[in-house]
Amino acid sequence: MVKRVFDIIFSSVVIIFLLSWMFPLIAILIKISSRGPILFKQKRSGLDNNEFWCYKFRSMSQNANADKKQATRQD
């Protein structure tokens, strides 16, 4: 019970005080550095092999075959 309470309080503090300013800053830096969307969407397999969409900050060039093609040089 103590660990669960600690986990909730700690994660809330991180979300409020760290991610509240870091997410917009990262989004602005991605938008300034290259064209295209800020977030990258990819299908992943989850619990019991159920598919779900995973959203990540885009750090590579846009690619139509992102679900099928492995990363290459200059990405």
mmCIF file with all atom_site columns, C-alpha atoms in Angstrom:
data_model
loop_
_atom_site.group_PDB
_atom_site.id
_atom_site.type_symbol
_atom_site.label_atom_id
_atom_site.label_alt_id
_atom_site.label_comp_id
_atom_site.label_asym_id
_atom_site.label_entity_id
_atom_site.label_seq_id
_atom_site.pdbx_PDB_ins_code
_atom_site.Cartn_x
_atom_site.Cartn_y
_atom_site.Cartn_z
_atom_site.occupancy
_atom_site.B_iso_or_equiv
_atom_site.pdbx_formal_charge
_atom_site.auth_seq_id
_atom_site.auth_comp_id
_atom_site.auth_asym_id
_atom_site.auth_atom_id
_atom_site.pdbx_PDB_model_num
ATOM 1  C CA . MET A 1 1  ? 0.000  0.000   0.000   1.00 0.00 ? 1  MET A CA 1
ATOM 2  C CA . VAL A 1 2  ? 2.816  2.424   0.863   1.00 0.00 ? 2  VAL A CA 1
ATOM 3  C CA . LYS A 1 3  ? 4.563  1.757   -2.453  1.00 0.00 ? 3  LYS A CA 1
ATOM 4  C CA . ARG A 1 4  ? 1.344  2.340   -4.394  1.00 0.00 ? 4  ARG A CA 1
ATOM 5  C CA . VAL A 1 5  ? 0.772  5.700   -2.666  1.00 0.00 ? 5  VAL A CA 1
ATOM 6  C CA . PHE A 1 6  ? 4.410  6.671   -3.284  1.00 0.00 ? 6  PHE A CA 1
ATOM 7  C CA . ASP A 1 7  ? 4.124  5.704   -6.981  1.00 0.00 ? 7  ASP A CA 1
ATOM 8  C CA . ILE A 1 8  ? 0.993  7.806   -7.456  1.00 0.00 ? 8  ILE A CA 1
ATOM 9  C CA . ILE A 1 9  ? 2.401  10.856  -5.667  1.00 0.00 ? 9  ILE A CA 1
ATOM 10 C CA . PHE A 1 10 ? 5.795  10.646  -7.388  1.00 0.00 ? 10 PHE A CA 1
ATOM 11 C CA . SER A 1 11 ? 4.333  10.197  -10.872 1.00 0.00 ? 11 SER A CA 1
ATOM 12 C CA . SER A 1 12 ? 1.912  13.090  -10.282 1.00 0.00 ? 12 SER A CA 1
ATOM 13 C CA . VAL A 1 13 ? 4.775  15.379  -9.263  1.00 0.00 ? 13 VAL A CA 1
ATOM 14 C CA . VAL A 1 14 ? 6.781  14.383  -12.349 1.00 0.00 ? 14 VAL A CA 1
ATOM 15 C CA . ILE A 1 15 ? 3.811  14.951  -14.660 1.00 0.00 ? 15 ILE A CA 1
ATOM 16 C CA . ILE A 1 16 ? 2.936  18.336  -13.162 1.00 0.00 ? 16 ILE A CA 1
ATOM 17 C CA . PHE A 1 17 ? 6.381  19.844  -12.634 1.00 0.00 ? 17 PHE A CA 1
ATOM 18 C CA . LEU A 1 18 ? 8.545  18.223  -15.317 1.00 0.00 ? 18 LEU A CA 1
ATOM 19 C CA . LEU A 1 19 ? 6.405  17.149  -18.249 1.00 0.00 ? 19 LEU A CA 1
ATOM 20 C CA . SER A 1 20 ? 4.182  20.249  -18.218 1.00 0.00 ? 20 SER A CA 1
ATOM 21 C CA . TRP A 1 21 ? 7.024  22.368  -19.626 1.00 0.00 ? 21 TRP A CA 1
ATOM 22 C CA . MET A 1 22 ? 9.164  19.662  -21.273 1.00 0.00 ? 22 MET A CA 1
ATOM 23 C CA . PHE A 1 23 ? 6.550  18.306  -23.728 1.00 0.00 ? 23 PHE A CA 1
ATOM 24 C CA . PRO A 1 24 ? 5.803  21.703  -25.322 1.00 0.00 ? 24 PRO A CA 1
ATOM 25 C CA . LEU A 1 25 ? 9.533  22.481  -25.512 1.00 0.00 ? 25 LEU A CA 1
ATOM 26 C CA . ILE A 1 26 ? 10.282 19.199  -27.305 1.00 0.00 ? 26 ILE A CA 1
ATOM 27 C CA . ALA A 1 27 ? 7.343  19.773  -29.678 1.00 0.00 ? 27 ALA A CA 1
ATOM 28 C CA . ILE A 1 28 ? 8.629  23.250  -30.572 1.00 0.00 ? 28 ILE A CA 1
ATOM 29 C CA . LEU A 1 29 ? 12.152 21.940  -31.182 1.00 0.00 ? 29 LEU A CA 1
ATOM 30 C CA . ILE A 1 30 ? 10.858 19.174  -33.458 1.00 0.00 ? 30 ILE A CA 1
ATOM 31 C CA . LYS A 1 31 ? 8.729  21.655  -35.435 1.00 0.00 ? 31 LYS A CA 1
ATOM 32 C CA . ILE A 1 32 ? 11.645 24.085  -35.833 1.00 0.00 ? 32 ILE A CA 1
ATOM 33 C CA . SER A 1 33 ? 14.124 21.413  -36.926 1.00 0.00 ? 33 SER A CA 1
ATOM 34 C CA . SER A 1 34 ? 12.030 19.710  -39.627 1.00 0.00 ? 34 SER A CA 1
ATOM 35 C CA . ARG A 1 35 ? 8.759  19.680  -41.494 1.00 0.00 ? 35 ARG A CA 1
ATOM 36 C CA . GLY A 1 36 ? 6.037  17.201  -40.756 1.00 0.00 ? 36 GLY A CA 1
ATOM 37 C CA . PRO A 1 37 ? 4.016  16.140  -37.756 1.00 0.00 ? 37 PRO A CA 1
ATOM 38 C CA . ILE A 1 38 ? 5.348  16.367  -34.210 1.00 0.00 ? 38 ILE A CA 1
ATOM 39 C CA . LEU A 1 39 ? 4.071  12.960  -33.168 1.00 0.00 ? 39 LEU A CA 1
ATOM 40 C CA . PHE A 1 40 ? 4.749  9.630   -34.857 1.00 0.00 ? 40 PHE A CA 1
ATOM 41 C CA . LYS A 1 41 ? 1.982  7.007   -34.791 1.00 0.00 ? 41 LYS A CA 1
ATOM 42 C CA . GLN A 1 42 ? 2.787  3.292   -35.038 1.00 0.00 ? 42 GLN A CA 1
ATOM 43 C CA . LYS A 1 43 ? 0.782  0.094   -34.518 1.00 0.00 ? 43 LYS A CA 1
ATOM 44 C CA . ARG A 1 44 ? 2.117  -2.176  -31.782 1.00 0.00 ? 44 ARG A CA 1
ATOM 45 C CA . SER A 1 45 ? 1.090  -5.510  -30.316 1.00 0.00 ? 45 SER A CA 1
ATOM 46 C CA . GLY A 1 46 ? 0.012  -5.414  -26.700 1.00 0.00 ? 46 GLY A CA 1
ATOM 47 C CA . LEU A 1 47 ? -1.483 -7.711  -24.091 1.00 0.00 ? 47 LEU A CA 1
ATOM 48 C CA . ASP A 1 48 ? -3.010 -10.860 -25.600 1.00 0.00 ? 48 ASP A CA 1
ATOM 49 C CA . ASN A 1 49 ? -1.637 -9.735  -28.989 1.00 0.00 ? 49 ASN A CA 1
ATOM 50 C CA . ASN A 1 50 ? -4.183 -6.881  -29.239 1.00 0.00 ? 50 ASN A CA 1
ATOM 51 C CA . GLU A 1 51 ? -3.032 -4.064  -31.506 1.00 0.00 ? 51 GLU A CA 1
ATOM 52 C CA . PHE A 1 52 ? -2.904 -0.476  -30.267 1.00 0.00 ? 52 PHE A CA 1
ATOM 53 C CA . TRP A 1 53 ? -1.565 2.838   -31.562 1.00 0.00 ? 53 TRP A CA 1
ATOM 54 C CA . CYS A 1 54 ? 1.680  4.015   -29.952 1.00 0.00 ? 54 CYS A CA 1
ATOM 55 C CA . TYR A 1 55 ? 2.325  7.761   -30.150 1.00 0.00 ? 55 TYR A CA 1
ATOM 56 C CA . LYS A 1 56 ? 5.911  9.010   -29.909 1.00 0.00 ? 56 LYS A CA 1
ATOM 57 C CA . PHE A 1 57 ? 7.765  12.232  -30.587 1.00 0.00 ? 57 PHE A CA 1
ATOM 58 C CA . ARG A 1 58 ? 9.109  12.099  -34.127 1.00 0.00 ? 58 ARG A CA 1
ATOM 59 C CA . SER A 1 59 ? 12.917 12.047  -34.184 1.00 0.00 ? 59 SER A CA 1
ATOM 60 C CA . MET A 1 60 ? 13.497 10.767  -37.728 1.00 0.00 ? 60 MET A CA 1
ATOM 61 C CA . SER A 1 61 ? 12.379 11.802  -41.205 1.00 0.00 ? 61 SER A CA 1
ATOM 62 C CA . GLN A 1 62 ? 8.849  10.917  -42.239 1.00 0.00 ? 62 GLN A CA 1
ATOM 63 C CA . ASN A 1 63 ? 8.467  7.520   -43.908 1.00 0.00 ? 63 ASN A CA 1
ATOM 64 C CA . ALA A 1 64 ? 5.351  5.946   -45.430 1.00 0.00 ? 64 ALA A CA 1
ATOM 65 C CA . ASN A 1 65 ? 6.672  2.440   -44.698 1.00 0.00 ? 65 ASN A CA 1
ATOM 66 C CA . ALA A 1 66 ? 7.505  3.026   -41.024 1.00 0.00 ? 66 ALA A CA 1
ATOM 67 C CA . ASP A 1 67 ? 5.564  -0.044  -39.877 1.00 0.00 ? 67 ASP A CA 1
ATOM 68 C CA . LYS A 1 68 ? 7.377  -2.354  -42.308 1.00 0.00 ? 68 LYS A CA 1
ATOM 69 C CA . LYS A 1 69 ? 10.799 -0.834  -43.030 1.00 0.00 ? 69 LYS A CA 1
ATOM 70 C CA . GLN A 1 70 ? 13.739 -0.832  -40.610 1.00 0.00 ? 70 GLN A CA 1
ATOM 71 C CA . ALA A 1 71 ? 15.590 2.428   -39.920 1.00 0.00 ? 71 ALA A CA 1
ATOM 72 C CA . THR A 1 72 ? 18.319 3.299   -42.432 1.00 0.00 ? 72 THR A CA 1
ATOM 73 C CA . ARG A 1 73 ? 21.219 5.711   -42.642 1.00 0.00 ? 73 ARG A CA 1
ATOM 74 C CA . GLN A 1 74 ? 20.199 9.424   -42.874 1.00 0.00 ? 74 GLN A CA 1
ATOM 75 C CA . ASP A 1 75 ? 16.826 8.811   -41.192 1.00 0.00 ? 75 ASP A CA 1
#
